[in-house]
Amino acid sequence: MKIGAVRGMRDILPEETPLWQKLEAEIRAAFALYGYREIRTPLVEEAGLFARGVGQATDLVHKEMYVFPDKKGLTLALRPEATASVVRAYIEHGLYAKGGVAKLYYFGPMFRYEKPQKGRSRQFHQYGVEALGSLDPALDAEVIDLAGYLMERLGLPREGLFLRINSIGCKEDRARYREALRDFFTPRAEELCADCRRRLSENPLRILDCKRGGCQPAIRAAPKSTDFLCAECRAHFQEVLAHLDRLGTPYELDHTLVRGLDYYTRTVFELASRDLGAQDALLGGGRYDDLAELLGGPPTPGVGFAGGMERLVLVLRDRAELELAGKLDVYVIPIGEEQEVKRAAVWAASQLRRAGLAVDVEYLGRSVRKATQVASRVARHALFLGPDELAQGVAKLKDLSSGEERPLKLENLGAAFQQKVRARG
Ligand code: HAM
């Protein structure tokens, strides 16, 4: 029986990896411009980290987490997200002792046992940032500005994107809001799905995340979180919006946006794409001012976001400006069967690689015509080497876009190639 990849988890094949690498390089560069440094945390954590950090009642923990015991019976989880891990590491390594704002970014696979569909898989990859140590609304705005800058840098037009934003207030505000939601939904419990009826007793805020059509009329009529903000949280939100106005960042106030994770406080936001359909969030984030304390650390405010690489790939795959050459510099084609020629070809490839060129060799013994066709697909130049060339100490270099051919001395081959190609401009 053939074994395939696990449902919802997929291979990223060599045709696609140049795009992934390019995106990753652009994202890293954008994060660095905003002062973030990379942190790499383990893929496996104690399940309790997410139960406590993200919330036992969230779908993420309740339904979607991959949980398993290790050989000593410790309950572990494949990380479903990275914010809790980053905050755990921040506490564990005393990063707060360094003072200032800790700006951390990450990349990597996350795991959620969700129903696979377009833009949603069970292993997916996130890029994200976390800024820990400041309550300043300017930092919320900076994080959102970074998200916008990133999309600009990747060539995504603004018209195709929209920023949804809301504030869900501090712990006390949320407690009052939760009660208001409970009072509102309890008499309407009949209109809600079974999951939402469970949420009604566990955490009615999560009802607002429900995507089921039947629950939407009740959700749309529900009280707004912004009507329950204390004076401080209200001022904070107003200042975030004022910063966004000053930065020229358009946004839509979305009163139903509460995001699916329990750690959020105050600002929550999502940047969505009009090209993505049902799973339209390119990235999402917000503040989590109580998370560090909840995880046993010193009280430390934080704000950040994470986005899905797969969704970026979906919206960028067809864009011409990101079409990646991903081509070799040279494809070396030995002519004839002679071992001496073959050895010279392998040697030539080795020399060119040492000059920093990406090179491959025709190893399948195809005819020169066939091999040249292959070369045109995978490389910018073909280098032909036959007994005649070898006797003269040269190889024949062909520019595969112009068709131009010229001899190249085998002596100092790497330098000779660089010189000729550069001389042509
Ligand atoms: P999240 O909204 O759960 O937030 O995920 C962030 C992004 O990851 C989503 O907007 C989406 O692009 C992508 N994503 C999530 N689930 C999947 C999936 N099953 N398949 C493909 N892509 C997916 C968080 O994870 C928070 N930790 C974000 C954050 C950071 N908040 C503060 N700091």
Short mmCIF file of C-alpha atoms and ligand atoms in Angstrom, two decimals:
data_model
loop_
_atom_site.label_atom_id
_atom_site.label_comp_id
_atom_site.label_asym_id
_atom_site.label_seq_id
_atom_site.Cartn_x
_atom_site.Cartn_y
_atom_site.Cartn_z
CA MET A 1 0.00 0.00 0.00
CA LYS A 2 1.26 3.45 -0.91
CA ILE A 3 1.78 5.90 1.90
CA GLY A 4 0.83 9.49 1.13
CA ALA A 5 1.25 12.73 3.04
CA VAL A 6 -1.10 13.11 6.02
CA ARG A 7 -4.41 14.83 5.17
CA GLY A 8 -4.10 18.60 5.49
CA MET A 9 -0.30 18.50 5.34
CA ARG A 10 1.54 18.90 2.10
CA ASP A 11 4.92 18.86 0.46
CA ILE A 12 6.24 22.12 -0.90
CA LEU A 13 7.88 21.05 -4.13
CA PRO A 14 10.95 22.57 -5.81
CA GLU A 15 8.78 24.50 -8.32
CA GLU A 16 7.31 26.40 -5.42
CA THR A 17 10.25 26.76 -3.06
CA PRO A 18 11.85 29.71 -4.92
CA LEU A 19 8.67 31.71 -4.22
CA TRP A 20 8.70 30.65 -0.57
CA GLN A 21 12.36 31.58 -0.23
CA LYS A 22 11.78 34.95 -1.88
CA LEU A 23 8.80 35.69 0.38
CA GLU A 24 10.74 34.63 3.44
CA ALA A 25 13.66 36.88 2.50
CA GLU A 26 11.32 39.86 1.93
CA ILE A 27 9.50 39.25 5.21
CA ARG A 28 12.77 38.97 7.15
CA ALA A 29 14.00 42.20 5.54
CA ALA A 30 10.76 44.04 6.44
CA PHE A 31 10.86 42.76 10.05
CA ALA A 32 14.49 43.85 10.39
CA LEU A 33 13.62 47.39 9.18
CA TYR A 34 11.16 47.66 12.06
CA GLY A 35 13.74 46.46 14.59
CA TYR A 36 12.68 42.82 15.09
CA ARG A 37 15.10 39.96 15.68
CA GLU A 38 14.38 36.31 15.11
CA ILE A 39 13.49 33.82 17.83
CA ARG A 40 13.15 30.07 17.18
CA THR A 41 11.08 28.12 19.66
CA PRO A 42 10.37 24.35 19.67
CA LEU A 43 7.51 22.87 17.65
CA VAL A 44 6.47 20.86 20.71
CA GLU A 45 5.37 22.47 23.98
CA GLU A 46 3.55 21.31 27.06
CA ALA A 47 -0.14 21.30 26.15
CA GLY A 48 -0.85 23.32 29.29
CA LEU A 49 0.93 26.33 27.78
CA PHE A 50 -1.80 26.71 25.19
CA ALA A 51 -4.65 25.65 27.47
CA ARG A 52 -3.63 28.43 29.83
CA GLY A 53 -2.35 30.98 27.30
CA VAL A 54 -4.76 30.64 24.40
CA GLY A 55 -7.69 29.41 26.52
CA GLN A 56 -9.27 26.04 27.21
CA ALA A 57 -12.62 27.15 25.73
CA THR A 58 -11.20 28.25 22.37
CA ASP A 59 -11.70 26.04 19.32
CA LEU A 60 -7.95 26.14 18.85
CA VAL A 61 -7.33 24.31 22.12
CA HIS A 62 -10.64 22.54 22.60
CA LYS A 63 -10.91 21.00 19.14
CA GLU A 64 -7.89 21.62 16.98
CA MET A 65 -4.79 20.93 19.00
CA TYR A 66 -2.62 17.87 18.31
CA VAL A 67 -2.11 16.51 21.82
CA PHE A 68 -0.13 13.42 22.81
CA PRO A 69 1.58 11.96 25.86
CA ASP A 70 5.35 11.48 25.85
CA LYS A 71 6.91 8.31 27.28
CA LYS A 72 6.72 9.70 30.79
CA GLY A 73 3.08 10.66 30.48
CA LEU A 74 3.66 14.40 30.10
CA THR A 75 0.95 15.88 27.89
CA LEU A 76 2.56 17.61 24.92
CA ALA A 77 1.14 19.51 21.97
CA LEU A 78 2.30 20.40 18.49
CA ARG A 79 2.20 24.19 18.64
CA PRO A 80 -1.00 25.57 17.10
CA GLU A 81 0.41 29.12 17.21
CA ALA A 82 3.57 30.84 18.41
CA THR A 83 2.57 33.78 20.62
CA ALA A 84 2.28 31.63 23.76
CA SER A 85 5.64 29.99 22.97
CA VAL A 86 7.36 33.33 22.43
CA VAL A 87 6.00 34.71 25.69
CA ARG A 88 7.03 31.50 27.49
CA ALA A 89 10.58 31.90 26.11
CA TYR A 90 10.57 35.60 27.01
CA ILE A 91 9.79 34.71 30.61
CA GLU A 92 12.01 31.61 30.78
CA HIS A 93 15.09 33.46 29.56
CA GLY A 94 14.40 36.66 31.48
CA LEU A 95 14.37 38.73 28.30
CA TYR A 96 12.42 41.39 30.24
CA ALA A 97 15.54 41.98 32.36
CA LYS A 98 17.22 43.57 29.33
CA GLY A 99 14.76 46.47 29.57
CA GLY A 100 13.16 48.27 26.66
CA VAL A 101 10.77 46.70 24.22
CA ALA A 102 11.65 43.15 23.13
CA LYS A 103 10.88 42.88 19.42
CA LEU A 104 10.87 39.27 18.28
CA TYR A 105 9.90 37.62 15.02
CA TYR A 106 9.44 34.01 13.97
CA PHE A 107 8.80 31.72 11.06
CA GLY A 108 7.70 28.16 11.05
CA PRO A 109 5.13 25.40 10.87
CA MET A 110 2.04 25.40 13.10
CA PHE A 111 -0.44 22.56 13.50
CA ARG A 112 -4.21 22.70 13.79
CA TYR A 113 -6.63 19.83 13.33
CA GLU A 114 -9.04 21.84 11.18
CA LYS A 115 -11.12 20.85 8.19
CA PRO A 116 -8.75 21.33 5.24
CA GLN A 117 -9.96 23.69 2.51
CA LYS A 118 -8.58 26.48 0.33
CA GLY A 119 -6.27 28.55 2.53
CA ARG A 120 -6.66 26.25 5.50
CA SER A 121 -4.50 23.24 6.25
CA ARG A 122 -3.45 21.17 9.25
CA GLN A 123 0.22 21.97 8.95
CA PHE A 124 0.69 25.54 7.81
CA HIS A 125 3.44 28.10 8.16
CA GLN A 126 3.29 31.37 9.98
CA TYR A 127 5.47 34.45 9.96
CA GLY A 128 4.87 36.73 12.91
CA VAL A 129 6.11 39.41 15.27
CA GLU A 130 5.68 40.04 18.98
CA ALA A 131 6.62 43.33 20.67
CA LEU A 132 6.76 42.93 24.45
CA GLY A 133 7.11 45.57 27.12
CA SER A 134 5.08 48.65 26.15
CA LEU A 135 1.49 49.74 26.51
CA ASP A 136 1.93 52.62 24.10
CA PRO A 137 -0.83 52.73 21.44
CA ALA A 138 1.89 53.93 19.06
CA LEU A 139 3.29 50.40 19.18
CA ASP A 140 -0.07 48.90 18.14
CA ALA A 141 -0.01 51.32 15.21
CA GLU A 142 3.59 50.45 14.37
CA VAL A 143 2.79 46.74 14.32
CA ILE A 144 -0.17 47.39 11.99
CA ASP A 145 2.00 49.67 9.87
CA LEU A 146 4.56 46.86 9.59
CA ALA A 147 1.82 44.50 8.34
CA GLY A 148 0.83 47.08 5.70
CA TYR A 149 4.42 47.77 4.70
CA LEU A 150 5.05 44.06 4.31
CA MET A 151 2.17 43.72 1.85
CA GLU A 152 3.38 46.78 -0.10
CA ARG A 153 6.85 45.31 -0.24
CA LEU A 154 5.44 42.07 -1.58
CA GLY A 155 3.62 44.00 -4.30
CA LEU A 156 0.06 43.46 -3.09
CA PRO A 157 -2.06 46.41 -4.17
CA ARG A 158 -3.85 48.26 -1.39
CA GLU A 159 -7.22 48.07 -3.14
CA GLY A 160 -7.20 44.29 -2.76
CA LEU A 161 -6.67 44.49 0.99
CA PHE A 162 -8.67 45.68 3.94
CA LEU A 163 -7.79 46.14 7.56
CA ARG A 164 -10.45 45.20 10.10
CA ILE A 165 -9.95 46.56 13.58
CA ASN A 166 -11.74 46.52 16.92
CA SER A 167 -11.04 46.89 20.62
CA ILE A 168 -12.21 44.33 23.15
CA GLY A 169 -10.90 46.24 26.17
CA CYS A 170 -9.16 45.09 29.33
CA LYS A 171 -10.06 42.13 31.55
CA GLU A 172 -12.69 44.10 33.44
CA ASP A 173 -14.27 45.48 30.26
CA ARG A 174 -14.38 42.02 28.80
CA ALA A 175 -16.03 40.60 31.91
CA ARG A 176 -18.80 43.21 31.57
CA TYR A 177 -19.04 42.61 27.85
CA ARG A 178 -19.23 38.85 28.36
CA GLU A 179 -22.17 39.32 30.73
CA ALA A 180 -23.91 41.60 28.25
CA LEU A 181 -23.41 38.99 25.52
CA ARG A 182 -24.72 36.26 27.81
CA ASP A 183 -27.81 38.34 28.60
CA PHE A 184 -28.27 39.02 24.91
CA PHE A 185 -27.77 35.47 23.58
CA THR A 186 -29.49 33.47 26.34
CA PRO A 187 -33.04 34.29 25.19
CA ARG A 188 -31.86 33.63 21.60
CA ALA A 189 -30.18 30.28 22.35
CA GLU A 190 -32.63 28.52 20.03
CA GLU A 191 -31.22 30.49 17.06
CA LEU A 192 -27.67 29.35 17.80
CA CYS A 193 -25.79 26.23 16.72
CA ALA A 194 -24.86 23.54 19.25
CA ASP A 195 -21.29 24.83 19.48
CA CYS A 196 -22.50 28.34 20.22
CA ARG A 197 -24.84 27.06 22.92
CA ARG A 198 -21.79 25.49 24.57
CA ARG A 199 -19.88 28.76 24.11
CA LEU A 200 -22.75 30.60 25.76
CA SER A 201 -21.89 29.02 29.10
CA GLU A 202 -18.10 28.72 28.59
CA ASN A 203 -17.23 32.04 26.93
CA PRO A 204 -19.94 33.90 25.01
CA LEU A 205 -17.27 36.05 23.31
CA ARG A 206 -16.39 33.04 21.19
CA ILE A 207 -19.92 33.04 19.71
CA LEU A 208 -18.86 36.10 17.72
CA ASP A 209 -16.19 33.95 15.96
CA CYS A 210 -18.81 31.48 14.68
CA LYS A 211 -18.92 31.31 10.90
CA ARG A 212 -22.19 29.32 10.63
CA GLY A 213 -24.81 31.12 8.57
CA GLY A 214 -27.63 30.40 11.05
CA CYS A 215 -25.85 32.22 13.88
CA GLN A 216 -25.11 35.38 11.87
CA PRO A 217 -28.36 37.34 12.39
CA ALA A 218 -28.03 37.04 16.17
CA ILE A 219 -24.30 37.90 16.00
CA ARG A 220 -24.96 40.99 13.90
CA ALA A 221 -27.49 42.27 16.40
CA ALA A 222 -25.26 41.59 19.44
CA PRO A 223 -23.92 44.38 21.67
CA LYS A 224 -20.60 45.95 20.60
CA SER A 225 -17.42 45.53 22.63
CA THR A 226 -16.54 49.19 22.12
CA ASP A 227 -19.63 50.18 24.14
CA PHE A 228 -18.11 48.47 27.19
CA LEU A 229 -14.63 50.04 27.17
CA CYS A 230 -13.36 51.83 30.29
CA ALA A 231 -12.03 55.36 29.84
CA GLU A 232 -8.43 54.18 29.53
CA CYS A 233 -9.15 51.50 26.95
CA ARG A 234 -11.35 53.91 25.00
CA ALA A 235 -8.53 56.48 24.95
CA HIS A 236 -6.06 53.80 23.91
CA PHE A 237 -8.22 52.71 20.99
CA GLN A 238 -8.82 56.29 19.88
CA GLU A 239 -5.09 56.92 19.90
CA VAL A 240 -4.39 53.77 17.84
CA LEU A 241 -6.92 54.99 15.26
CA ALA A 242 -5.44 58.51 15.32
CA HIS A 243 -2.02 57.03 14.57
CA LEU A 244 -3.48 55.01 11.70
CA ASP A 245 -5.10 58.17 10.31
CA ARG A 246 -1.77 59.99 10.56
CA LEU A 247 0.01 57.08 8.86
CA GLY A 248 -2.58 57.16 6.08
CA THR A 249 -3.67 53.58 6.76
CA PRO A 250 -7.30 52.93 5.86
CA TYR A 251 -9.26 50.66 8.21
CA GLU A 252 -12.76 49.35 8.81
CA LEU A 253 -14.16 49.24 12.32
CA ASP A 254 -15.52 45.72 12.75
CA HIS A 255 -17.58 45.24 15.88
CA THR A 256 -17.83 41.50 15.44
CA LEU A 257 -14.05 41.04 15.31
CA VAL A 258 -12.98 39.45 18.59
CA ARG A 259 -10.47 36.88 17.20
CA GLY A 260 -10.51 33.28 18.28
CA LEU A 261 -7.95 33.34 21.09
CA ASP A 262 -8.62 34.27 24.72
CA TYR A 263 -5.41 36.17 25.40
CA TYR A 264 -6.36 39.30 23.48
CA THR A 265 -6.94 42.62 25.24
CA ARG A 266 -7.75 45.99 23.70
CA THR A 267 -6.71 46.20 20.02
CA VAL A 268 -7.51 43.30 17.69
CA PHE A 269 -7.07 43.43 13.92
CA GLU A 270 -6.95 41.41 10.74
CA LEU A 271 -5.60 42.24 7.33
CA ALA A 272 -7.70 40.45 4.75
CA SER A 273 -7.51 39.96 1.00
CA ARG A 274 -10.44 40.30 -1.37
CA ASP A 275 -8.88 37.49 -3.44
CA LEU A 276 -9.06 34.76 -0.83
CA GLY A 277 -12.72 33.79 -0.43
CA ALA A 278 -13.96 32.38 2.88
CA GLN A 279 -10.54 32.16 4.57
CA ASP A 280 -9.66 35.74 3.72
CA ALA A 281 -7.37 36.72 6.63
CA LEU A 282 -3.81 37.15 5.42
CA LEU A 283 -2.76 37.92 8.95
CA GLY A 284 -4.25 38.67 12.35
CA GLY A 285 -3.11 39.96 15.68
CA GLY A 286 -3.60 42.30 18.54
CA ARG A 287 -2.64 43.16 22.09
CA TYR A 288 -2.28 40.61 24.87
CA ASP A 289 -1.42 42.62 27.97
CA ASP A 290 -2.21 39.86 30.51
CA LEU A 291 -0.56 36.90 28.80
CA ALA A 292 2.91 37.12 30.37
CA GLU A 293 1.44 37.27 33.87
CA LEU A 294 -0.96 34.43 33.07
CA LEU A 295 2.03 32.30 32.12
CA GLY A 296 3.79 33.02 35.42
CA GLY A 297 5.97 35.94 34.32
CA PRO A 298 6.10 39.57 35.38
CA PRO A 299 3.15 41.62 34.06
CA THR A 300 4.27 42.61 30.56
CA PRO A 301 2.08 44.09 27.85
CA GLY A 302 2.50 42.79 24.33
CA VAL A 303 1.24 43.26 20.80
CA GLY A 304 1.89 41.35 17.60
CA PHE A 305 0.49 39.55 14.60
CA ALA A 306 0.99 36.40 12.59
CA GLY A 307 0.18 35.60 9.00
CA GLY A 308 -0.09 32.41 6.99
CA MET A 309 2.56 31.78 4.35
CA GLU A 310 0.21 29.51 2.36
CA ARG A 311 -2.31 32.34 1.98
CA LEU A 312 0.41 34.72 0.79
CA VAL A 313 1.51 32.13 -1.75
CA LEU A 314 -2.12 31.82 -2.91
CA VAL A 315 -2.48 35.53 -3.61
CA LEU A 316 1.03 36.05 -4.98
CA ARG A 317 1.57 32.93 -7.04
CA ASP A 318 0.24 34.45 -10.23
CA ARG A 319 1.75 37.88 -9.94
CA ALA A 320 4.15 38.62 -12.76
CA GLU A 321 6.53 40.78 -10.76
CA LEU A 322 7.16 37.94 -8.39
CA GLU A 323 7.77 35.45 -11.15
CA LEU A 324 10.99 33.96 -10.10
CA ALA A 325 13.65 32.90 -12.49
CA GLY A 326 14.99 30.24 -10.12
CA LYS A 327 17.15 29.25 -13.09
CA LEU A 328 20.62 27.81 -13.17
CA ASP A 329 23.40 29.95 -14.61
CA VAL A 330 24.86 27.14 -16.67
CA TYR A 331 23.84 23.69 -17.89
CA VAL A 332 26.90 21.69 -18.97
CA ILE A 333 26.37 19.31 -21.89
CA PRO A 334 29.07 16.78 -22.73
CA ILE A 335 29.11 15.80 -26.39
CA GLY A 336 29.67 12.13 -27.22
CA GLU A 337 30.38 9.15 -25.07
CA GLU A 338 34.03 9.65 -24.20
CA GLN A 339 34.79 9.37 -20.51
CA GLU A 340 37.49 12.02 -20.89
CA VAL A 341 34.85 14.48 -22.09
CA LYS A 342 32.46 13.50 -19.31
CA ARG A 343 35.20 14.04 -16.72
CA ALA A 344 36.03 17.42 -18.22
CA ALA A 345 32.35 18.36 -18.04
CA VAL A 346 32.09 17.43 -14.38
CA TRP A 347 35.34 19.28 -13.71
CA ALA A 348 34.08 22.36 -15.59
CA ALA A 349 30.89 22.37 -13.52
CA SER A 350 32.91 22.14 -10.34
CA GLN A 351 35.10 25.10 -11.44
CA LEU A 352 32.09 27.26 -12.31
CA ARG A 353 30.40 26.52 -8.98
CA ARG A 354 33.52 27.67 -7.18
CA ALA A 355 33.15 30.94 -9.07
CA GLY A 356 29.71 31.29 -7.48
CA LEU A 357 27.60 30.05 -10.40
CA ALA A 358 24.65 27.68 -10.17
CA VAL A 359 25.44 24.79 -12.47
CA ASP A 360 24.11 21.38 -13.40
CA VAL A 361 25.38 18.71 -15.79
CA GLU A 362 23.54 16.54 -18.31
CA TYR A 363 23.75 13.17 -16.57
CA LEU A 364 21.16 11.28 -18.59
CA GLY A 365 23.17 11.00 -21.81
CA ARG A 366 20.42 12.58 -23.92
CA SER A 367 21.20 13.79 -27.43
CA VAL A 368 22.72 17.27 -27.69
CA ARG A 369 19.44 18.55 -29.16
CA LYS A 370 17.34 17.09 -26.35
CA ALA A 371 19.80 18.24 -23.69
CA THR A 372 19.79 21.76 -25.14
CA GLN A 373 15.99 21.84 -24.94
CA VAL A 374 16.21 20.86 -21.29
CA ALA A 375 18.90 23.50 -20.75
CA SER A 376 16.64 26.21 -22.22
CA ARG A 377 14.03 25.39 -19.61
CA VAL A 378 16.28 25.24 -16.57
CA ALA A 379 19.29 27.50 -17.28
CA ARG A 380 20.39 30.80 -18.76
CA HIS A 381 23.43 29.35 -20.56
CA ALA A 382 24.50 26.00 -21.97
CA LEU A 383 28.14 24.99 -22.00
CA PHE A 384 29.02 22.39 -24.66
CA LEU A 385 32.09 20.26 -24.29
CA GLY A 386 33.14 17.68 -26.93
CA PRO A 387 36.39 16.03 -27.99
CA ASP A 388 37.16 18.89 -30.45
CA GLU A 389 36.65 21.59 -27.86
CA LEU A 390 38.64 19.66 -25.31
CA ALA A 391 41.57 19.32 -27.74
CA GLN A 392 41.58 23.11 -28.15
CA GLY A 393 41.25 23.78 -24.41
CA VAL A 394 37.90 25.53 -24.81
CA ALA A 395 34.19 24.97 -24.31
CA LYS A 396 31.32 26.52 -26.28
CA LEU A 397 29.09 28.83 -24.28
CA LYS A 398 25.58 29.49 -25.58
CA ASP A 399 23.34 32.26 -24.29
CA LEU A 400 19.98 30.51 -24.25
CA SER A 401 17.88 33.64 -24.57
CA SER A 402 19.76 35.30 -27.45
CA GLY A 403 21.14 32.12 -29.03
CA GLU A 404 24.57 33.74 -29.22
CA GLU A 405 27.53 31.34 -29.03
CA ARG A 406 31.16 31.99 -28.13
CA PRO A 407 34.17 29.93 -27.12
CA LEU A 408 35.33 30.01 -23.52
CA LYS A 409 38.84 29.02 -22.41
CA LEU A 410 38.87 26.12 -19.98
CA GLU A 411 41.79 27.62 -18.14
CA ASN A 412 40.44 29.81 -15.37
CA LEU A 413 36.98 28.88 -16.53
CA GLY A 414 35.06 30.59 -13.73
CA ALA A 415 36.79 33.92 -14.27
CA ALA A 416 36.49 33.59 -18.05
CA PHE A 417 32.73 33.02 -17.75
CA GLN A 418 32.24 35.99 -15.43
CA GLN A 419 34.27 38.21 -17.75
CA LYS A 420 32.41 37.26 -20.92
CA VAL A 421 28.98 37.45 -19.41
CA ARG A 422 29.69 40.71 -17.64
CA ALA A 423 31.37 42.20 -20.74
CA ARG A 424 28.11 41.61 -22.59
CA GLY A 425 26.30 43.50 -19.84
P1 HAM B 1 -4.49 33.36 13.99
O1 HAM B 1 -5.49 34.33 13.50
O2 HAM B 1 -4.98 32.13 14.63
O3 HAM B 1 -3.56 34.16 15.02
O4 HAM B 1 -3.52 32.98 12.81
C1 HAM B 1 -2.83 33.98 12.09
C2 HAM B 1 -2.85 33.68 10.60
O5 HAM B 1 -2.36 32.37 10.36
C3 HAM B 1 -4.22 33.70 9.96
O6 HAM B 1 -4.61 35.01 9.65
C4 HAM B 1 -3.97 32.88 8.71
O7 HAM B 1 -3.36 33.67 7.70
C5 HAM B 1 -2.99 31.84 9.19
N1 HAM B 1 -3.66 30.59 9.53
C6 HAM B 1 -4.29 30.27 10.69
N2 HAM B 1 -4.78 29.02 10.64
C7 HAM B 1 -4.45 28.51 9.44
C8 HAM B 1 -4.66 27.25 8.78
N3 HAM B 1 -5.28 26.25 9.37
N4 HAM B 1 -4.17 27.11 7.52
C9 HAM B 1 -3.51 28.11 6.91
N5 HAM B 1 -3.27 29.31 7.48
C10 HAM B 1 -3.73 29.52 8.72
C11 HAM B 1 -2.51 33.63 15.68
O8 HAM B 1 -2.02 32.55 15.44
C12 HAM B 1 -1.90 34.58 16.70
N6 HAM B 1 -0.79 33.90 17.36
C13 HAM B 1 -1.45 35.87 16.03
C14 HAM B 1 -0.84 36.84 16.97
C15 HAM B 1 0.46 37.10 17.14
N7 HAM B 1 -1.50 37.62 17.82
C16 HAM B 1 -0.65 38.34 18.50
N8 HAM B 1 0.56 38.03 18.11
#
